[in-house]
mmCIF file of C-alpha atoms in Angstrom:
data_model
loop_
_atom_site.group_PDB
_atom_site.id
_atom_site.type_symbol
_atom_site.label_atom_id
_atom_site.label_comp_id
_atom_site.label_asym_id
_atom_site.label_seq_id
_atom_site.Cartn_x
_atom_site.Cartn_y
_atom_site.Cartn_z
ATOM 1 C CA MET D 1 26.325 11.892 -39.627
ATOM 2 C CA LEU D 2 28.040 14.500 -37.480
ATOM 3 C CA ILE D 3 26.690 16.471 -34.560
ATOM 4 C CA SER D 4 27.546 20.126 -34.702
ATOM 5 C CA SER D 5 30.029 21.207 -32.046
ATOM 6 C CA TRP D 6 28.643 24.722 -31.950
ATOM 7 C CA THR D 7 26.632 25.915 -28.959
ATOM 8 C CA PRO D 8 25.597 29.453 -28.013
ATOM 9 C CA ALA D 9 27.937 31.408 -25.788
ATOM 10 C CA GLY D 10 27.617 30.466 -22.151
ATOM 11 C CA SER D 11 25.491 27.412 -22.855
ATOM 12 C CA ARG D 12 28.038 24.860 -21.679
ATOM 13 C CA SER D 13 28.019 25.846 -18.031
ATOM 14 C CA ASP D 14 24.337 26.743 -18.125
ATOM 15 C CA HIS D 15 23.363 23.318 -19.425
ATOM 16 C CA ARG D 16 25.435 21.441 -16.893
ATOM 17 C CA ARG D 17 24.070 23.592 -14.064
ATOM 18 C CA ARG D 18 20.420 23.495 -15.174
ATOM 19 C CA ASP D 19 20.024 19.967 -16.417
ATOM 20 C CA LEU D 20 22.054 17.717 -14.180
ATOM 21 C CA ALA D 21 20.458 14.296 -13.886
ATOM 22 C CA ILE D 22 18.299 13.959 -10.787
ATOM 23 C CA GLU D 23 20.004 12.053 -7.967
ATOM 24 C CA ALA D 24 17.324 9.966 -6.268
ATOM 25 C CA SER D 25 19.034 6.818 -4.988
ATOM 26 C CA PRO D 26 17.480 5.905 -1.604
ATOM 27 C CA SER D 27 20.832 4.548 -0.410
ATOM 28 C CA GLY D 28 22.758 7.602 -1.543
ATOM 29 C CA GLY D 29 24.814 5.454 -3.912
ATOM 30 C CA TYR D 30 24.765 2.703 -6.515
ATOM 31 C CA GLU D 31 23.446 -0.028 -4.219
ATOM 32 C CA PRO D 32 19.698 -0.624 -3.708
ATOM 33 C CA ILE D 33 18.122 -1.000 -0.288
ATOM 34 C CA VAL D 34 15.565 -3.395 1.182
ATOM 35 C CA VAL D 35 12.411 -1.720 2.491
ATOM 36 C CA ARG D 36 8.980 -2.592 3.800
ATOM 37 C CA CYS D 37 6.578 -3.141 0.954
ATOM 38 C CA PRO D 38 3.960 -0.489 0.153
ATOM 39 C CA ALA D 39 0.332 -1.295 0.867
ATOM 40 C CA ASN D 40 -1.594 -3.137 -1.863
ATOM 41 C CA PHE D 41 1.565 -3.662 -3.898
ATOM 42 C CA THR D 42 1.058 -6.239 -6.675
ATOM 43 C CA ILE D 43 2.386 -7.133 -10.104
ATOM 44 C CA ARG D 44 0.253 -5.797 -12.938
ATOM 45 C CA VAL D 45 -0.799 -8.532 -15.349
ATOM 46 C CA ALA D 46 -1.413 -7.052 -18.810
ATOM 47 C CA GLY D 47 -3.938 -9.640 -19.869
ATOM 48 C CA THR D 48 -6.573 -7.755 -21.861
ATOM 49 C CA ASP D 49 -6.783 -4.862 -24.275
ATOM 50 C CA SER D 50 -8.303 -2.676 -21.567
ATOM 51 C CA ASP D 51 -5.314 -3.010 -19.245
ATOM 52 C CA PHE D 52 -2.550 -3.667 -21.770
ATOM 53 C CA LEU D 53 -0.934 -0.297 -21.062
ATOM 54 C CA GLY D 54 -0.082 0.846 -17.580
ATOM 55 C CA GLN D 55 -2.368 3.589 -16.356
ATOM 56 C CA LYS D 56 0.467 6.080 -15.906
ATOM 57 C CA GLU D 57 1.740 5.448 -19.423
ATOM 58 C CA ALA D 58 -1.760 5.791 -20.864
ATOM 59 C CA ASP D 59 -2.267 9.029 -18.936
ATOM 60 C CA TYR D 60 1.028 10.408 -20.208
ATOM 61 C CA ILE D 61 0.168 9.729 -23.855
ATOM 62 C CA ALA D 62 -3.355 11.125 -23.490
ATOM 63 C CA GLN D 63 -2.121 14.297 -21.792
ATOM 64 C CA LYS D 64 0.674 14.820 -24.297
ATOM 65 C CA ALA D 65 -1.703 14.368 -27.232
ATOM 66 C CA ALA D 66 -4.190 16.774 -25.652
ATOM 67 C CA LYS D 67 -1.519 19.492 -25.707
ATOM 68 C CA SER D 68 -0.441 18.846 -29.292
ATOM 69 C CA THR D 69 -2.860 21.035 -31.277
ATOM 70 C CA ASP D 70 -0.509 24.010 -31.555
ATOM 71 C CA LEU D 71 2.435 21.741 -32.377
ATOM 72 C CA TRP D 72 0.541 20.087 -35.211
ATOM 73 C CA GLN D 73 -0.648 23.424 -36.590
ATOM 74 C CA THR D 74 2.860 24.889 -36.507
ATOM 75 C CA TYR D 75 4.473 21.873 -38.111
ATOM 76 C CA LEU D 76 1.879 21.389 -40.863
ATOM 77 C CA ALA D 77 1.810 25.095 -41.682
ATOM 78 C CA GLY D 78 5.589 25.053 -42.034
ATOM 79 C CA VAL D 79 5.554 22.037 -44.323
ATOM 80 C CA GLY D 80 3.225 23.874 -46.709
ATOM 81 C CA LEU D 81 1.180 20.961 -48.012
ATOM 82 C CA ALA D 82 -0.993 21.798 -51.012
ATOM 83 C CA ASP D 83 -4.759 21.277 -50.762
ATOM 84 C CA PHE D 84 -4.569 20.351 -47.093
ATOM 85 C CA ASP D 85 -6.851 21.923 -44.477
ATOM 86 C CA VAL D 86 -4.649 22.245 -41.394
ATOM 87 C CA ALA D 87 -7.391 23.745 -39.226
ATOM 88 C CA ASN D 88 -9.768 20.908 -39.996
ATOM 89 C CA PHE D 89 -7.089 18.310 -39.267
ATOM 90 C CA THR D 90 -6.210 19.664 -35.832
ATOM 91 C CA THR D 91 -9.302 19.229 -33.699
ATOM 92 C CA SER D 92 -9.803 20.970 -30.398
ATOM 93 C CA ASN D 93 -9.590 17.677 -28.475
ATOM 94 C CA PRO D 94 -6.824 15.622 -30.077
ATOM 95 C CA VAL D 95 -6.596 11.939 -29.155
ATOM 96 C CA ALA D 96 -3.488 9.980 -30.102
ATOM 97 C CA GLY D 97 -4.261 7.259 -32.598
ATOM 98 C CA GLU D 98 -7.788 8.515 -33.185
ATOM 99 C CA THR D 99 -7.939 12.168 -34.208
ATOM 100 C CA VAL D 100 -4.174 12.691 -34.600
ATOM 101 C CA PRO D 101 -1.431 10.218 -35.522
ATOM 102 C CA ASN D 102 0.223 8.346 -32.658
ATOM 103 C CA ILE D 103 3.848 8.775 -33.705
ATOM 104 C CA GLY D 104 6.612 6.569 -32.351
ATOM 105 C CA ILE D 105 10.334 6.679 -33.121
ATOM 106 C CA ALA D 106 12.623 3.643 -32.769
ATOM 107 C CA MET D 107 16.382 4.012 -32.366
ATOM 108 C CA SER D 108 18.484 1.014 -33.366
ATOM 109 C CA GLY D 109 21.537 -0.455 -31.723
ATOM 110 C CA GLY D 110 25.089 -0.171 -32.955
ATOM 111 C CA GLY D 111 27.217 1.140 -30.118
ATOM 112 C CA ILE D 112 28.641 4.630 -30.242
ATOM 113 C CA ARG D 113 27.805 4.896 -33.949
ATOM 114 C CA ALA D 114 24.138 4.402 -33.118
ATOM 115 C CA LEU D 115 24.359 7.124 -30.487
ATOM 116 C CA ILE D 116 26.036 9.635 -32.793
ATOM 117 C CA GLY D 117 23.966 8.842 -35.865
ATOM 118 C CA GLY D 118 20.745 8.682 -33.868
ATOM 119 C CA ALA D 119 21.466 12.010 -32.219
ATOM 120 C CA GLY D 120 21.999 13.603 -35.618
ATOM 121 C CA ILE D 121 18.718 12.218 -36.914
ATOM 122 C CA LEU D 122 16.736 13.298 -33.861
ATOM 123 C CA ASP D 123 18.320 16.742 -33.952
ATOM 124 C CA ALA D 124 17.066 17.022 -37.533
ATOM 125 C CA PHE D 125 13.555 16.366 -36.169
ATOM 126 C CA ASP D 126 13.850 18.861 -33.293
ATOM 127 C CA ASN D 127 11.943 22.155 -33.506
ATOM 128 C CA ARG D 128 14.681 23.747 -31.385
ATOM 129 C CA ASN D 129 17.001 23.355 -34.378
ATOM 130 C CA PRO D 130 16.436 26.360 -36.713
ATOM 131 C CA GLU D 131 17.986 24.569 -39.685
ATOM 132 C CA ALA D 132 15.635 21.626 -39.191
ATOM 133 C CA VAL D 133 12.634 23.943 -39.028
ATOM 134 C CA ASN D 134 13.678 25.631 -42.266
ATOM 135 C CA ALA D 135 14.061 22.225 -43.900
ATOM 136 C CA GLY D 136 10.550 21.188 -42.859
ATOM 137 C CA THR D 137 11.610 18.377 -40.527
ATOM 138 C CA GLY D 138 11.923 20.287 -37.267
ATOM 139 C CA GLY D 139 8.994 19.494 -35.000
ATOM 140 C CA ILE D 140 8.566 15.778 -35.661
ATOM 141 C CA LEU D 141 10.401 14.981 -32.430
ATOM 142 C CA GLN D 142 7.950 17.081 -30.423
ATOM 143 C CA LEU D 143 4.982 15.429 -32.177
ATOM 144 C CA ALA D 144 6.191 11.929 -31.305
ATOM 145 C CA ASN D 145 4.434 10.323 -28.350
ATOM 146 C CA TYR D 146 6.866 7.414 -28.039
ATOM 147 C CA ILE D 147 10.560 6.862 -28.529
ATOM 148 C CA THR D 148 12.313 3.532 -28.018
ATOM 149 C CA GLY D 149 15.892 2.378 -28.133
ATOM 150 C CA LEU D 150 18.066 -0.643 -27.560
ATOM 151 C CA SER D 151 21.787 -1.109 -27.107
ATOM 152 C CA GLY D 152 23.484 1.959 -28.619
ATOM 153 C CA GLY D 153 20.048 3.499 -29.063
ATOM 154 C CA SER D 154 19.467 3.105 -25.337
ATOM 155 C CA TRP D 155 22.725 4.948 -24.650
ATOM 156 C CA LEU D 156 21.288 7.851 -26.599
ATOM 157 C CA LEU D 157 17.834 7.819 -25.010
ATOM 158 C CA GLY D 158 19.033 7.160 -21.476
ATOM 159 C CA SER D 159 21.481 10.040 -21.648
ATOM 160 C CA TRP D 160 18.925 12.352 -23.247
ATOM 161 C CA ALA D 161 16.054 11.553 -20.894
ATOM 162 C CA THR D 162 17.999 11.715 -17.626
ATOM 163 C CA SER D 163 19.358 15.106 -18.732
ATOM 164 C CA ASN D 164 15.831 16.534 -19.145
ATOM 165 C CA PHE D 165 15.595 15.997 -22.932
ATOM 166 C CA PRO D 166 17.883 18.850 -24.079
ATOM 167 C CA ARG D 167 19.192 19.671 -27.550
ATOM 168 C CA PHE D 168 21.556 16.934 -28.663
ATOM 169 C CA THR D 169 24.226 19.495 -29.465
ATOM 170 C CA ALA D 170 24.226 20.424 -25.774
ATOM 171 C CA LEU D 171 24.715 16.795 -24.753
ATOM 172 C CA ASN D 172 27.597 16.487 -27.176
ATOM 173 C CA GLN D 173 29.321 19.493 -25.637
ATOM 174 C CA THR D 174 28.701 18.920 -21.943
ATOM 175 C CA VAL D 175 28.224 15.200 -21.335
ATOM 176 C CA TRP D 176 29.467 12.919 -24.117
ATOM 177 C CA ARG D 177 32.695 14.810 -24.935
ATOM 178 C CA LEU D 178 33.303 12.423 -27.797
ATOM 179 C CA THR D 179 36.588 13.994 -28.841
ATOM 180 C CA GLU D 180 38.376 13.140 -25.566
ATOM 181 C CA PRO D 181 40.840 10.237 -25.927
ATOM 182 C CA SER D 182 40.371 7.172 -23.719
ATOM 183 C CA SER D 183 42.179 3.840 -23.550
ATOM 184 C CA TYR D 184 42.144 0.956 -21.091
ATOM 185 C CA THR D 185 45.867 0.374 -21.769
ATOM 186 C CA SER D 186 46.995 3.856 -20.738
ATOM 187 C CA TRP D 187 48.855 4.316 -17.450
ATOM 188 C CA ASN D 188 46.051 6.512 -16.108
ATOM 189 C CA SER D 189 43.766 3.491 -16.462
ATOM 190 C CA VAL D 190 46.209 0.730 -15.486
ATOM 191 C CA LYS D 191 47.187 2.341 -12.188
ATOM 192 C CA ARG D 192 43.565 2.176 -11.058
ATOM 193 C CA TYR D 193 43.164 -1.566 -11.602
ATOM 194 C CA PRO D 194 44.256 -2.596 -8.068
ATOM 195 C CA LYS D 195 41.714 -0.240 -6.542
ATOM 196 C CA ALA D 196 38.968 -1.629 -8.775
ATOM 197 C CA ILE D 197 39.816 -5.186 -7.722
ATOM 198 C CA SER D 198 39.893 -4.241 -4.037
ATOM 199 C CA GLN D 199 36.413 -2.784 -4.349
ATOM 200 C CA ALA D 200 35.153 -6.095 -5.748
ATOM 201 C CA LYS D 201 36.783 -7.910 -2.817
ATOM 202 C CA ARG D 202 35.010 -5.586 -0.396
ATOM 203 C CA LYS D 203 31.708 -6.649 -1.892
ATOM 204 C CA SER D 204 32.650 -10.288 -1.419
ATOM 205 C CA LYS D 205 33.541 -9.678 2.223
ATOM 206 C CA SER D 206 30.111 -8.119 2.687
ATOM 207 C CA GLY D 207 28.548 -11.524 2.111
ATOM 208 C CA PHE D 208 27.758 -11.283 -1.570
ATOM 209 C CA PRO D 209 28.805 -13.793 -4.214
ATOM 210 C CA THR D 210 31.393 -12.108 -6.404
ATOM 211 C CA SER D 211 31.638 -13.342 -9.962
ATOM 212 C CA LEU D 212 34.971 -14.153 -11.546
ATOM 213 C CA VAL D 213 34.075 -11.593 -14.160
ATOM 214 C CA GLU D 214 34.489 -8.768 -11.710
ATOM 215 C CA PHE D 215 38.012 -9.849 -10.830
ATOM 216 C CA SER D 216 39.117 -10.666 -14.347
ATOM 217 C CA PHE D 217 37.255 -8.055 -16.357
ATOM 218 C CA ALA D 218 37.036 -5.166 -13.897
ATOM 219 C CA PRO D 219 40.682 -4.177 -14.456
ATOM 220 C CA PHE D 220 40.123 -4.043 -18.208
ATOM 221 C CA VAL D 221 36.826 -2.241 -18.358
ATOM 222 C CA THR D 222 36.231 -0.133 -15.286
ATOM 223 C CA THR D 223 38.810 2.461 -16.202
ATOM 224 C CA ALA D 224 38.741 2.073 -19.963
ATOM 225 C CA PHE D 225 36.371 5.007 -20.141
ATOM 226 C CA PHE D 226 36.900 6.214 -16.562
ATOM 227 C CA PRO D 227 40.376 7.776 -16.529
ATOM 228 C CA LYS D 228 39.157 10.589 -14.279
ATOM 229 C CA VAL D 229 36.568 8.790 -12.175
ATOM 230 C CA GLN D 230 37.051 8.607 -8.427
ATOM 231 C CA PRO D 231 37.278 5.124 -6.846
ATOM 232 C CA PHE D 232 33.860 3.565 -6.997
ATOM 233 C CA THR D 233 32.089 0.869 -5.048
ATOM 234 C CA PHE D 234 30.187 -2.105 -6.335
ATOM 235 C CA LEU D 235 26.715 -3.135 -5.251
ATOM 236 C CA THR D 236 26.855 -3.759 -1.502
ATOM 237 C CA ALA D 237 24.788 -5.615 1.064
ATOM 238 C CA LEU D 238 21.084 -4.921 1.054
ATOM 239 C CA SER D 239 20.460 -6.083 4.602
ATOM 240 C CA ASN D 240 22.024 -8.069 7.416
ATOM 241 C CA LYS D 241 20.113 -11.174 6.351
ATOM 242 C CA PRO D 242 22.466 -13.465 4.403
ATOM 243 C CA ASN D 243 19.685 -14.849 2.205
ATOM 244 C CA VAL D 244 18.677 -11.441 0.883
ATOM 245 C CA PHE D 245 20.836 -10.426 -2.035
ATOM 246 C CA ILE D 246 20.782 -9.326 -5.622
ATOM 247 C CA TRP D 247 22.854 -11.084 -8.245
ATOM 248 C CA ILE D 248 25.845 -9.030 -9.276
ATOM 249 C CA CYS D 249 27.641 -9.470 -12.567
ATOM 250 C CA PHE D 250 29.766 -7.660 -15.049
ATOM 251 C CA LEU D 251 26.842 -5.413 -15.827
ATOM 252 C CA SER D 252 27.449 -3.533 -12.577
ATOM 253 C CA VAL D 253 30.889 -2.629 -13.868
ATOM 254 C CA GLN D 254 29.580 -1.800 -17.319
ATOM 255 C CA SER D 255 27.019 0.514 -15.728
ATOM 256 C CA TYR D 256 29.783 2.737 -14.388
ATOM 257 C CA ILE D 257 31.528 2.760 -17.740
ATOM 258 C CA LEU D 258 28.389 3.939 -19.486
ATOM 259 C CA SER D 259 27.349 6.394 -16.778
ATOM 260 C CA ARG D 260 30.707 8.145 -16.894
ATOM 261 C CA HIS D 261 30.060 9.086 -20.514
ATOM 262 C CA LEU D 262 26.273 9.291 -20.667
ATOM 263 C CA ILE D 263 24.825 10.583 -17.397
ATOM 264 C CA ASN D 264 25.038 14.318 -16.724
ATOM 265 C CA ASP D 265 25.938 13.916 -13.066
ATOM 266 C CA THR D 266 28.884 14.807 -10.857
ATOM 267 C CA HIS D 267 28.881 11.335 -9.245
ATOM 268 C CA HIS D 268 29.071 9.508 -12.585
ATOM 269 C CA GLY D 269 25.479 8.331 -12.369
ATOM 270 C CA SER D 270 25.878 6.262 -9.204
ATOM 271 C CA LYS D 271 22.900 8.036 -7.586
ATOM 272 C CA VAL D 272 20.718 8.500 -10.675
ATOM 273 C CA LEU D 273 17.699 6.239 -11.152
ATOM 274 C CA PHE D 274 15.929 5.635 -14.440
ATOM 275 C CA SER D 275 12.628 6.280 -12.655
ATOM 276 C CA SER D 276 13.855 9.787 -11.788
ATOM 277 C CA ILE D 277 13.189 10.745 -15.430
ATOM 278 C CA ARG D 278 9.558 11.257 -14.471
ATOM 279 C CA ASN D 279 10.615 14.137 -12.217
ATOM 280 C CA THR D 280 12.290 16.105 -15.004
ATOM 281 C CA THR D 281 10.433 19.226 -16.115
ATOM 282 C CA GLU D 282 10.035 18.110 -19.742
ATOM 283 C CA TYR D 283 8.467 14.847 -18.606
ATOM 284 C CA LEU D 284 6.234 16.519 -16.034
ATOM 285 C CA ASN D 285 5.041 19.003 -18.670
ATOM 286 C CA ARG D 286 4.411 16.185 -21.189
ATOM 287 C CA GLN D 287 6.713 17.813 -23.725
ATOM 288 C CA ALA D 288 8.921 14.803 -24.480
ATOM 289 C CA PRO D 289 8.188 11.456 -26.118
ATOM 290 C CA PHE D 290 7.556 8.624 -23.668
ATOM 291 C CA PRO D 291 10.950 6.849 -23.523
ATOM 292 C CA ILE D 292 11.216 3.054 -23.536
ATOM 293 C CA LEU D 293 14.466 1.084 -23.399
ATOM 294 C CA LEU D 294 14.385 -2.501 -24.648
ATOM 295 C CA CYS D 295 16.374 -5.603 -23.801
ATOM 296 C CA THR D 296 16.054 -9.313 -24.391
ATOM 297 C CA SER D 297 17.134 -12.640 -22.881
ATOM 298 C CA ARG D 298 19.411 -15.381 -24.039
ATOM 299 C CA VAL D 299 19.349 -19.112 -23.260
ATOM 300 C CA ASN D 300 22.533 -20.608 -21.839
ATOM 301 C CA GLY D 301 25.022 -21.267 -24.627
ATOM 302 C CA VAL D 302 22.635 -20.194 -27.391
ATOM 303 C CA SER D 303 23.308 -17.124 -29.499
ATOM 304 C CA GLU D 304 20.086 -17.079 -31.484
ATOM 305 C CA ILE D 305 17.494 -14.450 -30.662
ATOM 306 C CA ASN D 306 14.315 -14.941 -32.665
ATOM 307 C CA SER D 307 10.710 -13.780 -32.790
ATOM 308 C CA ASP D 308 9.827 -15.967 -29.802
ATOM 309 C CA THR D 309 12.462 -14.405 -27.564
ATOM 310 C CA PRO D 310 10.861 -12.303 -24.809
ATOM 311 C CA ILE D 311 11.534 -8.579 -25.128
ATOM 312 C CA TYR D 312 11.591 -6.613 -21.894
ATOM 313 C CA GLU D 313 10.981 -2.922 -21.552
ATOM 314 C CA PHE D 314 12.008 -0.232 -19.133
ATOM 315 C CA ASN D 315 10.079 3.015 -19.068
ATOM 316 C CA PRO D 316 10.077 5.693 -16.363
ATOM 317 C CA GLU D 317 6.998 4.104 -14.788
ATOM 318 C CA GLU D 318 7.335 0.320 -15.170
ATOM 319 C CA PHE D 319 9.482 -2.668 -16.042
ATOM 320 C CA GLY D 320 7.908 -5.676 -17.700
ATOM 321 C CA VAL D 321 7.242 -7.793 -20.748
ATOM 322 C CA CYS D 322 4.333 -8.239 -23.138
ATOM 323 C CA HIS D 323 5.400 -11.755 -24.136
ATOM 324 C CA PRO D 324 2.360 -14.086 -23.894
ATOM 325 C CA THR D 325 4.135 -16.382 -21.429
ATOM 326 C CA LEU D 326 4.338 -13.598 -18.868
ATOM 327 C CA LYS D 327 2.567 -10.313 -19.699
ATOM 328 C CA ALA D 328 3.524 -8.761 -16.383
ATOM 329 C CA PHE D 329 4.784 -5.387 -15.187
ATOM 330 C CA ILE D 330 6.130 -4.026 -11.933
ATOM 331 C CA PRO D 331 6.527 -0.360 -10.913
ATOM 332 C CA LEU D 332 10.068 0.587 -11.840
ATOM 333 C CA GLU D 333 10.867 1.941 -8.392
ATOM 334 C CA ASP D 334 10.050 -1.511 -6.944
ATOM 335 C CA LEU D 335 12.213 -3.468 -9.387
ATOM 336 C CA GLY D 336 14.226 -6.124 -7.565
ATOM 337 C CA SER D 337 11.499 -6.934 -5.036
ATOM 338 C CA ARG D 338 10.858 -10.595 -4.262
ATOM 339 C CA MET D 339 7.363 -11.554 -5.335
ATOM 340 C CA GLU D 340 5.227 -14.687 -5.061
ATOM 341 C CA ALA D 341 1.904 -15.139 -6.839
ATOM 342 C CA GLY D 342 1.966 -11.485 -7.833
ATOM 343 C CA LYS D 343 2.460 -10.199 -4.287
ATOM 344 C CA PRO D 344 5.473 -9.494 -2.064
ATOM 345 C CA ALA D 345 7.024 -12.656 -0.635
ATOM 346 C CA ARG D 346 7.266 -10.907 2.734
ATOM 347 C CA GLU D 347 6.440 -7.504 4.124
ATOM 348 C CA ASP D 348 10.132 -6.652 4.166
ATOM 349 C CA SER D 349 11.063 -8.208 0.808
ATOM 350 C CA CYS D 350 10.758 -5.090 -1.341
ATOM 351 C CA VAL D 351 13.655 -3.255 -2.918
ATOM 352 C CA GLN D 352 14.147 0.333 -3.988
ATOM 353 C CA GLY D 353 16.943 1.900 -5.965
ATOM 354 C CA PHE D 354 17.565 -1.128 -8.197
ATOM 355 C CA ASP D 355 16.826 0.861 -11.357
ATOM 356 C CA ASN D 356 20.127 2.708 -11.506
ATOM 357 C CA ALA D 357 20.119 4.535 -14.844
ATOM 358 C CA GLY D 358 23.477 3.136 -15.902
ATOM 359 C CA PHE D 359 22.359 -0.360 -14.945
ATOM 360 C CA VAL D 360 19.215 -0.035 -17.059
ATOM 361 C CA ILE D 361 21.173 1.284 -20.032
ATOM 362 C CA GLY D 362 23.706 -1.500 -19.560
ATOM 363 C CA ALA D 363 20.983 -4.157 -19.464
ATOM 364 C CA SER D 364 19.919 -3.000 -22.912
ATOM 365 C CA SER D 365 23.412 -3.080 -24.378
ATOM 366 C CA ASN D 366 25.304 -5.967 -22.834
ATOM 367 C CA VAL D 367 27.159 -7.413 -25.812
ATOM 368 C CA LEU D 368 29.357 -9.642 -23.659
ATOM 369 C CA SER D 369 26.530 -12.141 -23.312
ATOM 370 C CA GLN D 370 27.197 -13.344 -26.829
ATOM 371 C CA PRO D 371 28.777 -16.793 -27.073
ATOM 372 C CA GLY D 372 32.439 -16.496 -27.974
ATOM 373 C CA PHE D 373 33.747 -17.419 -31.339
ATOM 374 C CA ARG D 374 34.806 -21.033 -31.623
ATOM 375 C CA LYS D 375 37.809 -20.352 -33.838
ATOM 376 C CA PHE D 376 40.772 -18.695 -32.207
ATOM 377 C CA SER D 377 41.967 -15.310 -33.338
ATOM 378 C CA TRP D 378 43.902 -12.653 -31.505
ATOM 379 C CA LYS D 379 41.142 -10.092 -31.915
ATOM 380 C CA ASN D 380 38.671 -12.495 -30.292
ATOM 381 C CA ILE D 381 40.854 -13.526 -27.384
ATOM 382 C CA LEU D 382 38.996 -11.285 -24.920
ATOM 383 C CA PRO D 383 35.534 -12.738 -25.693
ATOM 384 C CA GLU D 384 37.064 -16.234 -25.619
ATOM 385 C CA ALA D 385 38.598 -15.551 -22.198
ATOM 386 C CA TYR D 386 35.259 -14.267 -20.962
ATOM 387 C CA ASP D 387 33.514 -17.472 -22.079
ATOM 388 C CA LYS D 388 36.173 -19.647 -20.471
ATOM 389 C CA ILE D 389 36.175 -17.846 -17.149
ATOM 390 C CA THR D 390 32.416 -17.619 -16.772
ATOM 391 C CA ASN D 391 31.635 -21.096 -18.139
ATOM 392 C CA HIS D 392 29.002 -19.525 -20.398
ATOM 393 C CA ILE D 393 27.087 -17.836 -17.603
ATOM 394 C CA TYR D 394 25.627 -15.143 -19.811
ATOM 395 C CA ASP D 395 24.886 -12.012 -17.896
ATOM 396 C CA GLU D 396 22.387 -10.564 -20.358
ATOM 397 C CA ALA D 397 19.803 -13.228 -19.473
ATOM 398 C CA ILE D 398 17.046 -11.605 -17.458
ATOM 399 C CA VAL D 399 14.727 -14.540 -16.844
ATOM 400 C CA PRO D 400 15.093 -18.242 -17.618
ATOM 401 C CA VAL D 401 13.432 -19.452 -20.805
ATOM 402 C CA SER D 402 13.435 -22.906 -19.197
ATOM 403 C CA ARG D 403 13.790 -23.771 -15.534
ATOM 404 C CA LEU D 404 15.910 -26.738 -16.597
ATOM 405 C CA LEU D 405 18.654 -24.375 -17.668
ATOM 406 C CA HIS D 406 20.500 -23.579 -14.498
ATOM 407 C CA LYS D 407 23.575 -21.690 -15.652
ATOM 408 C CA ILE D 408 21.937 -18.327 -16.166
ATOM 409 C CA VAL D 409 22.758 -15.241 -14.156
ATOM 410 C CA PHE D 410 19.552 -13.417 -13.342
ATOM 411 C CA LEU D 411 19.900 -9.685 -13.510
ATOM 412 C CA PHE D 412 16.480 -9.388 -11.952
ATOM 413 C CA PRO D 413 14.391 -11.660 -9.683
ATOM 414 C CA ARG D 414 12.557 -14.384 -11.588
ATOM 415 C CA PRO D 415 9.320 -12.713 -12.675
ATOM 416 C CA LYS D 416 7.656 -15.799 -14.114
ATOM 417 C CA SER D 417 7.540 -17.644 -10.791
ATOM 418 C CA ALA D 418 6.486 -14.389 -9.171
ATOM 419 C CA VAL D 419 3.371 -14.210 -11.346
ATOM 420 C CA LEU D 420 2.409 -17.738 -12.374
ATOM 421 C CA LYS D 421 0.311 -18.596 -9.335
ATOM 422 C CA GLN D 422 -1.572 -15.334 -9.636
ATOM 423 C CA LYS D 423 -2.558 -16.120 -13.235
#
């Protein structure tokens, strides 16, 4: 499925000027900061049907549904169903899941193919696409209350949402630029490797543990899709206290790679937070589906992901998991905070700015956590080298499935121990 390259005259510069992603990093860069915790800050335990959804999410869906009467009337009238009373179907007080359907759209993974194919499908559901309206499919996107994505699907949704939910043709022209060549073996990329390594060393000198992955993989991946990016910095010290840190892994590098191509921002997404989506006009006006990015965890040395594997979700309001062993959520802007028994470990143990948009997208699409192939082949030498260097420390694991498994890199503080005593 192809995305049309046509855009109205003047729309390229207008889109980039109007819909730049919102820069909201409290540190002014990629790194989070440690702050004093807000009053009455706790982890939300989603234990019953009455509090299963966060209040802000529930409010968003209710408010969006309440504004959907005209959208439903327009769409159904355009479809031209026989023997169907549109006026009777669209009540004056629509409620999602009760008086009107509660539509959700799920976008699959599959790398750049998932992004391109998914964008084409969603554009065919968009009422801003005249051809889609004429075909009777335009408008479904606006009727949807939810949209989810993982891996390549999260690339699509993260890029779309941080850019204020524009037409996908506009994203293709101004942000993705899919026709531009890029190679990690080109001289423009290779000559930047020493600078990338020196930046990783700077992080180490700041008192942070630096993974071997950053030194061995950074040269290969940081400039593979960043031939024009200015020298960037890795996650730096959060405070002067040596025991306060956030685990850094290859995902920090991958975040820059993704942001360069997906985030509509002049600083390559280093200052853009996923929580800043809620300050976009489309989100504030309840005109876009509620976006949720998904990711999962992997046990050390185990490739299988099954129905018992916890699935974690990022939305503009919260991060958490509905898995019965945890069922806990934290405000997205407070992600990274150290919690005990559902409350901050200390008054100064809270973190802000951890939810960098590229980091969140990367957490949903980190394919390098897969165990390497056991049989040698030249095409698999890079994954094999990754496994050897990292000793199977898989950086997609978010929380430990078992505390007995100690070789897991935690992308986020351990939420289970942060909640258990409270429950």
